[in-house]
Amino acid sequence: MERARAEHARPLARRPLVTLLTAAALAASGLTALTSAARAADADLARNGGFESALDGWTCTAGTTVTSPVHSGTAALKATPAGADNARCAQTVSVEPDSQYTLSGYVRGTYVYLGANGTGTTDVSTWAQSAPDWQQLTTTFRTGPSTTKVTIYTHGWYGTGAYHADDISLIGPGGGTQQPPAVPGGLKTGSVTSSSVALSWSPVPGATGYAVYRDGARAGTVTGTSTTVSGLSPSTAYSFQVAAVNDAGESARSATVTATTAQRPDDGGGSSDLPAHALVGYLHASFANGSGYTRMADVPDSWDVIDLAFGEPTSVTSGDIRFERCPVAECPNVESDADFKAAIKAKQAAGKKVLISIGGQNGQVQLTTTAARDKFVSSVSAIIDEYGLDGLDIDFEGHSLSLNADDTDFKNPKTPVIVNLISAVKTLKAKYGDGFVLTMAPETFFVQLGYQYYGTGKWGGQDPRAGAYLPVIHALRDDLTLLHVQDYNSGSIMGLDNQYHSMGGADFHIAMTDMLLTGFPVAGDANNVFPPLRPDQVAIGMPASTQAGNGHVSSAEVNKALNCLTRKTDCGSYATHGTWPDLRGLMTWSINWDRYSNWEFQKNFDAYFG
């Protein structure tokens, strides 16, 4: 978008036998006395390393326990990588500083990894490329001078089959005694819908997570200090508490807060879902440009999703996203923060969704490291919580996303900026629950161009940004609310008819949208097809006026595109591969520019779907 324009112990029989030498025996043997840390009794610190108690103690992205095959006992781990998920299972263990540890386990499968991170020295891993039967993996490490916790893990590799793991052990001196954390304070409710209640609370030092209770029953655990409890009944009073958790146990529960969910939509209350046909628009909330500033309260009710433009990073690679409201000097009619927040709540009460849009033309975001990924999650969460927003719009443009030369499979990406973005969004989705609204607004260069070109190509030389959104869309398709590709400011793009299509008429929108709803082979590879999205996940992105961006079309051409895609009439020369009456709707850049043009775009939408 352009501003300028527009604890279960393991069975004893399964533990390795460790012989403890006394100080006297060491002295008799002439060995040097051990340090105090080394004198501590070595033990197996891995919890449920044999997976006899299901996944107790482990956090797995894609794992379960099976009774066959097993290395010993009655159970083993089975985990299957898929897409951008390498099926990692991990647990965090308390250790002693400056101490030696041996990590081992039995694995089978193709490409199985066993490792430890957070050691304070050199993180370690070992792997088996092919283990048709059980094979032992072993590695060692020494903790740093201030290290008290280490994470051990196992995982497979992208695009390979399931792997198995069993009898994982971490042998070394146990960590010091730890106390449960303090009781959380500051519990309060946020946005309330007919089916969800947002909660937030103050952080507790030493807590590794928080248990959330609804009406006295545990509703789930989260790692952050906010969550949205969903799946609630309309017009119902609920009570909530939260407790802090670490390896030593759980604190007492906090003071209770209560909230009553809104009425059902058909009872006049706020809706938690989008209408069958939705109108999406960007609101210039942090700048004015030639269209002028529009107050949140002045956005007409026709707009179902309002994207606040924009959240931008403090630097390209920091991952630290900030949302600054338009200053008075640029926007003399800007409302106060209090009025802005109140208007957001009023929109939500009327069933509208208000999102923070990250990026835009000026907001280049490259999550090159896990630290940047984690900062992205925390800073975006802070914006969502501050303004009580419904979710996130990803509007990465320019050089935010590109593919490394060896990254050739959109189903199994390995470029850090891609993998870290996927991980960050999945974390946000998990934090806020099913009610979290996720939308994306890529340019055609990053999506439909992937039909011809993907990354640098097999022989190199291509633009590494070509098709770079495809792995993100694919990995998040089950979490995606709406994809509205920007069908503007675009060069000519080849459609599924192998003809080039250009901006300026209904044909371009028909061809570009047909690709999303039909699916297409990536880089012409018939064995590597990008699957179609559901029609309710797709909206067509268009400029609201000639001033908003290149590619504006008249209302008549807008309606031709809608007729062709939803009714198979007015299709012109392009033959679509289906008819999609459930196509979600339209997106435009922007609400401000549409107001500047006397609401022409909105009025046409209302007339067409009214």
Coordinates of C-alpha atoms in Angstrom, one line a residue:
M1 CA 0.0 0.0 0.0
E2 CA 1.4 3.4 -0.9
R3 CA 1.3 6.4 1.3
A4 CA 2.5 8.8 -1.3
R5 CA -0.2 7.7 -3.5
A6 CA -2.5 6.1 -2.2
E7 CA 6.4 -34.6 37.2
H8 CA 6.3 -38.2 36.5
A9 CA 9.6 -40.0 37.0
R10 CA 10.9 -42.5 34.5
P11 CA 10.7 -46.2 35.5
L12 CA 13.8 -47.1 37.5
A13 CA 14.6 -50.1 35.3
R14 CA 14.9 -47.8 32.2
R15 CA 17.5 -45.5 33.7
P16 CA 21.2 -45.9 33.0
L17 CA 23.2 -47.0 36.0
V18 CA 25.3 -44.2 37.4
T19 CA 28.2 -45.0 39.8
L20 CA 28.8 -42.2 42.3
L21 CA 32.4 -41.9 43.5
T22 CA 32.9 -40.5 47.0
A23 CA 35.5 -37.9 47.8
A24 CA 37.5 -40.5 49.7
A25 CA 37.6 -42.8 46.7
L26 CA 38.7 -40.0 44.5
A27 CA 41.4 -39.1 46.9
A28 CA 42.6 -42.7 47.2
S29 CA 42.8 -42.9 43.4
G30 CA 44.8 -39.7 43.2
L31 CA 42.2 -37.8 41.2
T32 CA 41.8 -34.1 41.7
A33 CA 38.8 -33.1 43.9
L34 CA 35.7 -32.3 42.0
T35 CA 34.0 -28.9 42.0
S36 CA 30.9 -28.4 44.2
A37 CA 28.8 -28.6 41.1
A38 CA 30.4 -31.8 39.9
R39 CA 30.0 -33.4 43.3
A40 CA 26.2 -33.1 43.0
A41 CA 24.7 -36.5 42.4
D42 CA 24.3 -37.2 38.7
A43 CA 20.7 -38.2 37.8
D44 CA 18.5 -38.5 34.8
L45 CA 16.9 -35.1 34.5
A46 CA 14.6 -35.8 31.5
R47 CA 11.0 -36.0 32.5
N48 CA 9.0 -38.8 31.0
G49 CA 11.9 -39.6 28.6
G50 CA 10.3 -42.9 27.8
F51 CA 6.9 -41.4 26.9
E52 CA 5.2 -43.8 29.2
S53 CA 3.0 -40.9 30.5
A54 CA 2.0 -39.8 27.0
L55 CA 3.5 -36.3 26.3
D56 CA 3.6 -35.2 29.9
G57 CA 6.6 -32.9 30.3
W58 CA 7.0 -32.4 26.5
T59 CA 5.8 -29.6 24.2
C60 CA 5.3 -30.9 20.7
T61 CA 4.2 -29.2 17.6
A62 CA 3.1 -32.4 15.9
G63 CA 3.5 -35.5 18.0
T64 CA 1.7 -38.4 19.8
T65 CA 2.6 -41.6 21.6
V66 CA 2.4 -45.1 20.1
T67 CA 2.7 -48.6 21.5
S68 CA 4.6 -49.9 18.5
P69 CA 7.4 -49.6 17.6
V70 CA 9.0 -48.9 21.0
H71 CA 12.6 -49.2 22.1
S72 CA 11.6 -50.3 25.6
G73 CA 8.6 -50.1 27.9
T74 CA 5.2 -49.7 26.4
A75 CA 5.3 -46.3 24.5
A76 CA 7.4 -44.2 22.3
L77 CA 7.0 -40.8 20.5
K78 CA 5.8 -40.6 16.9
A79 CA 6.0 -37.2 15.3
T80 CA 5.3 -36.2 11.7
P81 CA 6.8 -33.1 10.0
A82 CA 4.4 -31.2 7.8
G83 CA 4.8 -28.0 5.8
A84 CA 6.9 -25.5 7.8
D85 CA 6.7 -27.6 10.9
N86 CA 9.6 -30.0 11.6
A87 CA 7.6 -31.8 14.4
R88 CA 9.7 -30.6 17.3
C89 CA 9.2 -32.0 20.8
A90 CA 11.0 -30.2 23.6
Q91 CA 11.2 -29.8 27.4
T92 CA 13.0 -27.4 29.6
V93 CA 15.1 -28.9 32.4
S94 CA 16.7 -27.3 35.5
V95 CA 20.5 -27.8 35.6
E96 CA 23.5 -26.7 37.5
P97 CA 25.9 -24.0 36.2
D98 CA 29.3 -25.0 34.9
S99 CA 28.5 -28.7 34.8
Q100 CA 28.9 -31.5 32.4
Y101 CA 25.8 -33.3 30.9
T102 CA 25.2 -36.2 28.5
L103 CA 22.1 -36.2 26.3
S104 CA 21.1 -39.5 24.7
G105 CA 18.1 -41.2 23.2
Y106 CA 17.0 -43.8 20.7
V107 CA 15.5 -42.8 17.4
R108 CA 14.3 -44.3 14.2
G109 CA 13.2 -42.8 10.9
T110 CA 14.7 -40.5 8.2
Y111 CA 16.5 -37.4 9.4
V112 CA 16.0 -37.4 13.2
Y113 CA 17.7 -34.8 15.4
L114 CA 18.5 -34.7 19.1
G115 CA 19.9 -31.6 20.7
A116 CA 20.0 -29.0 23.5
N117 CA 19.9 -25.3 23.4
G118 CA 20.2 -22.5 26.0
T119 CA 23.3 -24.3 27.4
G120 CA 25.2 -21.0 28.0
T121 CA 28.2 -22.3 26.1
T122 CA 27.8 -24.1 22.7
D123 CA 24.4 -25.5 21.9
V124 CA 24.7 -29.1 20.6
S125 CA 22.8 -31.5 18.4
T126 CA 23.3 -34.9 16.7
W127 CA 21.3 -36.6 14.0
A128 CA 20.7 -39.7 12.1
Q129 CA 20.2 -39.4 8.4
S130 CA 18.6 -42.9 8.1
A131 CA 17.7 -45.2 11.0
P132 CA 15.5 -48.1 9.8
D133 CA 15.7 -49.5 13.3
W134 CA 16.3 -48.1 16.7
Q135 CA 19.6 -46.2 16.8
Q136 CA 21.2 -44.4 19.8
L137 CA 22.1 -40.8 19.5
T138 CA 24.4 -39.2 22.1
T139 CA 26.0 -35.8 22.6
T140 CA 27.5 -33.9 25.5
F141 CA 27.7 -30.3 26.6
R142 CA 28.8 -28.1 29.5
T143 CA 26.6 -25.4 31.0
G144 CA 27.7 -21.8 31.2
P145 CA 28.6 -20.2 34.5
S146 CA 25.1 -18.8 35.1
T147 CA 23.0 -21.4 33.2
T148 CA 20.2 -22.9 35.3
K149 CA 17.9 -24.2 32.5
V150 CA 18.5 -26.0 29.3
T151 CA 16.0 -27.1 26.6
I152 CA 16.4 -30.5 25.2
Y153 CA 14.6 -31.4 22.0
T154 CA 14.1 -33.8 19.1
H155 CA 12.7 -33.1 15.7
G156 CA 12.5 -34.4 12.1
W157 CA 13.0 -32.6 8.9
Y158 CA 10.7 -30.7 6.5
G159 CA 9.0 -32.9 3.9
T160 CA 10.2 -36.2 5.3
G161 CA 8.1 -38.9 6.9
A162 CA 7.3 -39.6 10.6
Y163 CA 10.1 -40.3 13.1
H164 CA 10.1 -42.1 16.4
A165 CA 12.0 -41.4 19.6
D166 CA 12.3 -43.2 22.9
D167 CA 14.3 -43.4 26.1
I168 CA 15.6 -39.9 26.0
S169 CA 17.8 -39.1 29.0
L170 CA 19.9 -36.1 30.3
I171 CA 22.5 -37.3 32.7
G172 CA 24.2 -34.8 35.0
P173 CA 23.8 -32.9 38.3
G174 CA 20.2 -31.8 39.1
G175 CA 19.3 -28.1 39.3
G176 CA 18.7 -26.3 42.5
T177 CA 15.4 -26.3 44.4
Q178 CA 12.9 -23.9 42.9
Q179 CA 9.8 -22.4 44.4
P180 CA 6.4 -21.9 42.7
P181 CA 6.0 -18.3 41.4
A182 CA 4.0 -15.6 43.1
V183 CA 0.2 -15.0 42.5
P184 CA -0.4 -12.9 39.3
G185 CA -2.0 -9.5 39.9
G186 CA -3.8 -7.0 37.6
L187 CA -6.1 -9.5 36.0
K188 CA -8.7 -7.6 33.8
T189 CA -11.0 -8.2 30.9
G190 CA -10.7 -6.7 27.5
S191 CA -12.7 -7.1 24.3
V192 CA -15.9 -9.2 24.8
T193 CA -17.9 -10.8 22.0
S194 CA -20.8 -13.2 21.9
S195 CA -18.3 -16.1 22.1
S196 CA -15.1 -14.8 23.7
V197 CA -13.6 -12.7 26.4
A198 CA -10.1 -11.2 26.2
L199 CA -8.0 -11.3 29.4
S200 CA -4.7 -9.7 30.5
W201 CA -2.6 -9.6 33.7
S202 CA 0.7 -8.5 35.1
P203 CA 3.8 -10.6 34.5
V204 CA 5.2 -12.7 37.4
P205 CA 9.0 -13.0 37.8
G206 CA 10.1 -16.6 37.4
A207 CA 6.9 -17.8 35.7
T208 CA 7.3 -19.9 32.6
G209 CA 3.6 -19.9 31.9
Y210 CA 0.1 -19.1 33.2
A211 CA -2.9 -21.4 33.8
V212 CA -6.2 -19.7 33.0
Y213 CA -9.4 -20.8 34.9
R214 CA -13.0 -20.3 33.8
D215 CA -15.7 -20.8 36.4
G216 CA -13.1 -22.7 38.5
A217 CA -12.1 -25.1 35.8
R218 CA -8.8 -24.9 34.0
A219 CA -9.4 -23.6 30.5
G220 CA -5.8 -23.8 29.2
T221 CA -2.3 -22.5 29.6
V222 CA -0.4 -19.7 27.8
T223 CA 3.1 -18.4 27.9
G224 CA 2.3 -14.7 27.6
T225 CA 0.3 -12.3 29.9
S226 CA -2.8 -12.2 27.8
T227 CA -5.2 -14.5 26.1
T228 CA -8.7 -14.8 24.6
V229 CA -11.0 -17.4 26.1
S230 CA -13.3 -18.5 23.2
G231 CA -16.0 -21.0 22.7
L232 CA -18.3 -19.3 25.2
S233 CA -22.1 -19.0 25.1
P234 CA -23.8 -15.7 24.2
S235 CA -25.4 -13.6 27.0
T236 CA -23.7 -15.6 29.7
A237 CA -21.8 -14.5 32.8
Y238 CA -18.4 -16.1 33.4
S239 CA -15.7 -15.8 36.1
F240 CA -12.0 -16.0 35.4
Q241 CA -8.8 -16.5 37.4
V242 CA -5.2 -17.0 36.5
A243 CA -2.2 -18.8 38.2
A244 CA 1.5 -18.5 37.4
V245 CA 3.4 -21.7 36.6
N246 CA 7.0 -22.9 36.6
D247 CA 8.9 -26.2 37.0
A248 CA 8.2 -26.2 40.7
G249 CA 4.5 -26.0 40.4
E250 CA 1.6 -23.6 40.2
S251 CA 0.9 -20.5 42.3
A252 CA -2.4 -19.8 44.1
R253 CA -5.1 -18.4 41.8
S254 CA -5.5 -14.6 41.3
A255 CA -8.5 -12.6 42.3
T256 CA -11.6 -13.3 40.2
V257 CA -12.9 -11.1 37.4
T258 CA -16.2 -11.5 35.7
A259 CA -17.6 -10.7 32.2
T260 CA -20.9 -11.3 30.4
T261 CA -20.7 -12.2 26.8
A262 CA -22.6 -10.2 24.2
Q263 CA -25.9 -11.3 22.6
R264 CA -26.1 -13.4 19.6
P265 CA -25.9 -11.5 16.3
D266 CA -29.5 -12.2 15.5
D267 CA -30.5 -10.8 18.9
G268 CA -29.0 -7.4 18.0
G269 CA -25.6 -8.1 19.6
G270 CA -22.1 -8.0 18.2
S271 CA -21.1 -10.6 15.6
S272 CA -18.0 -12.7 16.1
D273 CA -18.0 -13.7 12.4
L274 CA -17.7 -11.9 9.1
P275 CA -20.8 -11.5 6.9
A276 CA -21.1 -13.7 3.9
H277 CA -19.9 -10.8 1.7
A278 CA -17.5 -8.4 3.4
L279 CA -16.0 -5.0 2.6
V280 CA -12.4 -4.5 3.8
G281 CA -10.6 -1.2 3.8
Y282 CA -7.4 0.4 5.1
L283 CA -7.7 3.4 7.4
H284 CA -4.8 5.9 7.3
A285 CA -4.4 5.9 11.1
S286 CA -0.8 7.0 11.4
F287 CA -0.6 9.5 8.5
A288 CA -2.9 11.6 6.2
N289 CA -1.4 12.0 2.7
G290 CA -3.5 13.7 0.1
S291 CA -6.8 12.0 1.1
G292 CA -7.0 13.6 4.5
Y293 CA -7.5 12.1 7.9
T294 CA -10.7 10.1 8.7
R295 CA -11.7 9.5 12.3
M296 CA -12.5 6.0 13.3
A297 CA -16.0 7.0 14.4
D298 CA -16.7 8.5 11.0
V299 CA -16.0 5.2 9.1
P300 CA -19.4 4.1 7.7
D301 CA -21.0 0.9 8.9
S302 CA -20.6 -0.6 5.5
W303 CA -16.9 -1.4 6.3
D304 CA -16.8 -4.9 7.9
V305 CA -13.0 -5.1 8.4
I306 CA -10.9 -2.0 9.1
D307 CA -7.2 -2.3 8.8
L308 CA -5.2 0.3 10.7
A309 CA -2.3 1.5 8.5
F310 CA 0.4 0.9 9.6
G311 CA 2.4 -0.7 12.3
E312 CA 6.1 -0.3 11.3
P313 CA 9.4 -1.6 12.7
T314 CA 12.0 0.5 14.5
S315 CA 14.5 -1.0 12.0
V316 CA 14.2 -3.4 9.1
T317 CA 15.5 -6.4 11.1
S318 CA 14.5 -5.6 14.6
G319 CA 11.0 -7.2 14.6
D320 CA 10.0 -4.4 17.0
I321 CA 6.7 -3.1 15.6
R322 CA 5.4 0.3 16.7
F323 CA 2.0 1.9 15.9
E324 CA 2.1 5.7 16.1
R325 CA -1.1 7.6 15.6
C326 CA -1.2 10.5 13.2
P327 CA 0.3 13.7 14.8
V328 CA -1.9 16.8 15.1
A329 CA 0.5 18.7 12.8
E330 CA -0.3 16.3 10.0
C331 CA -3.9 15.5 11.0
P332 CA -5.5 18.5 12.6
N333 CA -8.8 16.6 13.1
V334 CA -7.2 13.6 14.8
E335 CA -9.2 12.3 17.7
S336 CA -7.7 11.6 21.2
D337 CA -6.5 8.1 22.1
A338 CA -9.5 7.7 24.4
D339 CA -11.9 8.6 21.6
F340 CA -10.1 6.4 19.1
K341 CA -10.3 3.4 21.4
A342 CA -13.9 4.0 22.2
A343 CA -14.7 4.2 18.5
I344 CA -12.9 0.8 18.0
K345 CA -15.1 -0.7 20.7
A346 CA -18.2 0.7 19.1
K347 CA -17.3 -0.8 15.8
Q348 CA -16.7 -4.2 17.4
A349 CA -20.0 -4.0 19.2
A350 CA -21.6 -3.6 15.8
G351 CA -19.9 -6.7 14.6
K352 CA -16.9 -5.1 12.8
K353 CA -13.3 -6.2 12.9
V354 CA -10.5 -3.8 13.5
L355 CA -6.9 -5.1 12.8
I356 CA -3.4 -3.7 12.9
S357 CA -1.8 -3.8 9.5
I358 CA 2.0 -4.4 9.6
G359 CA 4.3 -3.1 6.8
G360 CA 3.0 -1.1 3.9
Q361 CA 5.2 0.6 1.3
N362 CA 7.5 2.1 3.9
G363 CA 7.5 -0.6 6.6
Q364 CA 10.0 -3.2 5.5
V365 CA 10.0 -6.1 8.0
Q366 CA 12.7 -8.8 7.8
L367 CA 12.5 -11.4 10.7
T368 CA 16.0 -12.7 10.0
T369 CA 16.6 -14.1 13.6
T370 CA 14.5 -15.9 16.2
A371 CA 15.1 -12.8 18.4
A372 CA 13.4 -10.6 15.8
R373 CA 10.6 -13.2 15.6
D374 CA 10.0 -13.1 19.3
K375 CA 10.2 -9.3 19.4
F376 CA 7.6 -9.2 16.6
V377 CA 5.3 -11.4 18.6
S378 CA 5.6 -9.4 21.8
S379 CA 5.4 -6.0 20.1
V380 CA 2.4 -6.8 17.9
S381 CA 0.7 -8.3 21.0
A382 CA 1.3 -5.1 22.8
I383 CA -0.4 -3.1 20.0
I384 CA -3.4 -5.5 19.9
D385 CA -3.8 -5.4 23.6
E386 CA -3.4 -1.6 23.9
Y387 CA -6.2 -0.9 21.4
G388 CA -8.3 -4.1 21.9
L389 CA -7.9 -5.2 18.3
D390 CA -9.3 -8.3 16.7
G391 CA -6.2 -9.5 14.9
L392 CA -3.5 -8.8 12.3
D393 CA -3.1 -7.9 8.7
I394 CA 0.2 -8.8 7.0
D395 CA 1.1 -6.2 4.4
F396 CA 4.8 -7.0 3.8
E397 CA 6.0 -5.3 0.6
G398 CA 9.2 -4.4 -1.1
H399 CA 12.1 -6.5 0.2
S400 CA 10.5 -7.8 3.4
L401 CA 10.1 -11.3 1.9
S402 CA 12.6 -13.1 -0.4
L403 CA 13.8 -16.6 -0.8
N404 CA 17.3 -18.0 -0.3
A405 CA 18.8 -19.6 -3.4
D406 CA 18.4 -23.1 -1.9
D407 CA 14.8 -22.6 -0.9
T408 CA 12.8 -24.2 -3.8
D409 CA 9.8 -25.9 -2.2
F410 CA 7.0 -23.7 -1.0
K411 CA 5.6 -26.5 1.2
N412 CA 8.9 -26.8 3.1
P413 CA 10.5 -23.4 3.4
K414 CA 13.8 -22.9 5.1
T415 CA 14.6 -19.2 4.5
P416 CA 14.7 -17.5 8.0
V417 CA 12.5 -14.5 7.1
I418 CA 9.8 -16.9 5.9
V419 CA 10.1 -19.5 8.6
N420 CA 10.2 -16.9 11.4
L421 CA 7.2 -15.1 10.0
I422 CA 5.2 -18.3 9.9
S423 CA 6.2 -19.2 13.4
A424 CA 5.4 -15.7 14.8
V425 CA 1.9 -15.7 13.3
K426 CA 1.2 -19.2 14.6
T427 CA 2.3 -18.0 18.0
L428 CA 0.0 -15.0 17.9
K429 CA -2.9 -17.2 16.7
A430 CA -2.3 -19.7 19.5
K431 CA -2.1 -16.8 22.0
Y432 CA -5.4 -15.2 21.0
G433 CA -7.4 -18.3 20.1
D434 CA -9.9 -19.1 17.4
G435 CA -11.4 -15.5 17.4
F436 CA -8.1 -14.1 16.1
V437 CA -8.6 -12.6 12.6
L438 CA -5.7 -13.0 10.2
T439 CA -5.6 -11.3 6.8
M440 CA -2.9 -10.8 4.2
A441 CA -2.4 -8.2 1.4
P442 CA 0.5 -9.3 -0.7
E443 CA 1.2 -7.9 -4.2
T444 CA 0.8 -10.1 -7.3
F445 CA 4.5 -10.3 -7.6
F446 CA 4.7 -12.3 -4.4
V447 CA 1.8 -14.7 -5.3
Q448 CA 0.5 -15.1 -8.8
L449 CA 3.9 -14.5 -10.4
G450 CA 4.8 -17.8 -8.7
Y451 CA 3.0 -19.6 -11.5
Q452 CA 6.0 -18.8 -13.7
Y453 CA 8.8 -18.0 -11.3
Y454 CA 9.7 -19.1 -7.8
G455 CA 12.6 -17.5 -6.0
T456 CA 16.0 -17.4 -7.9
G457 CA 14.9 -20.4 -9.9
K458 CA 16.7 -23.7 -10.6
W459 CA 19.6 -22.0 -12.4
G460 CA 19.6 -18.8 -10.5
G461 CA 19.3 -15.2 -11.8
Q462 CA 15.6 -14.6 -11.0
D463 CA 14.3 -12.1 -8.5
P464 CA 14.4 -14.0 -5.1
R465 CA 11.1 -12.3 -4.1
A466 CA 9.1 -14.0 -6.9
G467 CA 6.3 -16.0 -5.3
A468 CA 7.8 -15.5 -1.8
Y469 CA 4.4 -15.2 -0.1
L470 CA 3.3 -18.7 -1.2
P471 CA 5.0 -20.6 1.6
V472 CA 3.5 -18.1 4.1
I473 CA 0.0 -18.5 2.7
H474 CA 0.3 -22.2 2.5
A475 CA 1.6 -22.8 6.0
L476 CA -1.1 -20.5 7.5
R477 CA -4.0 -21.5 5.3
D478 CA -5.9 -23.1 8.1
D479 CA -5.5 -20.0 10.2
L480 CA -6.1 -17.5 7.4
T481 CA -9.3 -15.5 7.6
L482 CA -8.8 -13.5 4.3
L483 CA -6.3 -13.2 1.5
H484 CA -6.8 -10.0 -0.5
V485 CA -4.0 -9.7 -3.0
Q486 CA -3.4 -6.2 -4.3
D487 CA -4.6 -6.3 -7.9
Y488 CA -3.0 -2.9 -8.5
N489 CA 0.4 -1.3 -8.9
S490 CA 1.2 -4.5 -10.7
G491 CA 3.0 -5.5 -13.9
S492 CA 1.5 -7.9 -16.4
I493 CA 1.0 -11.4 -14.9
M494 CA 0.5 -14.7 -16.7
G495 CA -2.8 -16.4 -15.9
L496 CA -3.8 -20.1 -16.0
D497 CA -4.6 -19.6 -19.7
N498 CA -0.9 -18.9 -20.2
Q499 CA -1.7 -15.4 -21.4
Y500 CA -0.5 -12.2 -19.8
H501 CA -3.1 -10.1 -18.1
S502 CA -2.7 -6.4 -17.3
M503 CA -4.4 -3.9 -15.0
G504 CA -7.3 -1.7 -16.2
G505 CA -10.3 -3.9 -16.5
A506 CA -12.3 -6.8 -15.1
D507 CA -10.1 -9.3 -16.9
F508 CA -7.2 -8.8 -14.6
H509 CA -9.2 -9.3 -11.4
I510 CA -10.9 -12.4 -12.9
A511 CA -7.7 -14.0 -13.9
M512 CA -5.8 -13.2 -10.7
T513 CA -8.6 -14.4 -8.5
D514 CA -9.3 -17.5 -10.5
M515 CA -5.7 -18.6 -9.8
L516 CA -6.2 -18.4 -6.1
L517 CA -9.5 -20.3 -6.2
T518 CA -8.2 -23.0 -8.7
G519 CA -4.7 -23.4 -7.5
F520 CA -1.7 -23.5 -9.8
P521 CA 1.6 -25.4 -10.4
V522 CA 4.5 -23.3 -8.9
A523 CA 7.2 -22.4 -11.4
G524 CA 5.3 -24.6 -13.9
D525 CA 6.0 -27.8 -12.0
A526 CA 3.0 -30.0 -12.2
N527 CA 4.2 -32.0 -9.3
N528 CA 4.4 -29.0 -7.0
V529 CA 0.9 -27.4 -7.0
F530 CA -0.2 -24.6 -4.7
P531 CA -3.6 -25.8 -3.5
P532 CA -6.7 -23.5 -4.0
L533 CA -8.0 -21.4 -1.1
R534 CA -11.6 -21.6 0.0
P535 CA -13.7 -18.8 -1.7
D536 CA -14.7 -17.5 1.7
Q537 CA -11.0 -16.8 2.4
V538 CA -10.6 -14.7 -0.7
A539 CA -11.4 -11.0 -1.4
I540 CA -10.3 -9.0 -4.4
G541 CA -8.0 -6.0 -3.7
M542 CA -8.7 -2.8 -5.7
P543 CA -7.8 0.9 -5.5
A544 CA -10.7 3.0 -4.4
S545 CA -9.9 5.9 -6.8
T546 CA -7.5 6.9 -9.5
Q547 CA -5.5 8.8 -6.9
A548 CA -5.1 5.7 -4.7
G549 CA -3.0 3.6 -7.0
N550 CA -2.5 2.3 -10.5
G551 CA -5.1 -0.1 -11.7
H552 CA -8.3 1.6 -10.7
V553 CA -11.3 0.4 -12.6
S554 CA -14.8 1.7 -12.8
S555 CA -17.7 0.3 -10.8
A556 CA -19.0 -1.3 -14.0
E557 CA -15.7 -3.2 -14.3
V558 CA -15.8 -4.2 -10.6
N559 CA -19.3 -5.7 -11.1
K560 CA -18.2 -7.5 -14.2
A561 CA -15.4 -9.2 -12.2
L562 CA -17.9 -10.1 -9.5
N563 CA -20.4 -11.4 -12.0
C564 CA -17.9 -13.7 -13.7
L565 CA -16.5 -15.1 -10.5
T566 CA -19.7 -15.6 -8.6
R567 CA -22.2 -16.2 -11.4
K568 CA -20.1 -17.0 -14.5
T569 CA -21.5 -14.2 -16.5
D570 CA -19.7 -11.2 -18.0
C571 CA -16.4 -13.2 -18.1
G572 CA -15.2 -11.8 -21.4
S573 CA -12.3 -13.7 -23.0
Y574 CA -11.1 -15.4 -19.8
A575 CA -12.7 -18.8 -19.0
T576 CA -12.7 -19.4 -15.2
H577 CA -12.2 -22.8 -13.7
G578 CA -15.3 -22.6 -11.6
T579 CA -18.0 -20.5 -10.1
W580 CA -17.7 -19.2 -6.5
P581 CA -20.8 -17.6 -5.1
D582 CA -19.2 -17.7 -1.7
L583 CA -16.4 -15.3 -2.7
R584 CA -16.0 -13.2 0.4
G585 CA -15.9 -9.8 -1.1
L586 CA -13.7 -6.8 -1.8
M587 CA -10.7 -5.0 -0.3
T588 CA -9.7 -1.5 -1.1
W589 CA -6.9 1.0 -0.6
S590 CA -8.3 2.9 1.1
I591 CA -11.2 4.1 3.3
N592 CA -9.7 7.5 3.2
W593 CA -9.4 7.6 -0.6
D594 CA -12.9 6.3 -0.9
R595 CA -14.2 9.1 1.3
Y596 CA -12.2 11.6 -0.9
S597 CA -14.1 10.2 -3.9
N598 CA -17.6 10.5 -2.3
W599 CA -17.7 6.9 -1.2
E600 CA -18.0 5.6 -4.7
F601 CA -16.4 2.2 -4.0
Q602 CA -18.5 1.6 -0.8
K603 CA -21.7 2.6 -2.5
N604 CA -21.2 0.2 -5.4
F605 CA -20.4 -2.6 -3.0
D606 CA -23.6 -1.9 -1.0
A607 CA -25.6 -1.9 -4.1
Y608 CA -24.2 -5.1 -5.5
F609 CA -24.5 -7.2 -2.4
G610 CA -27.3 -5.3 -0.8

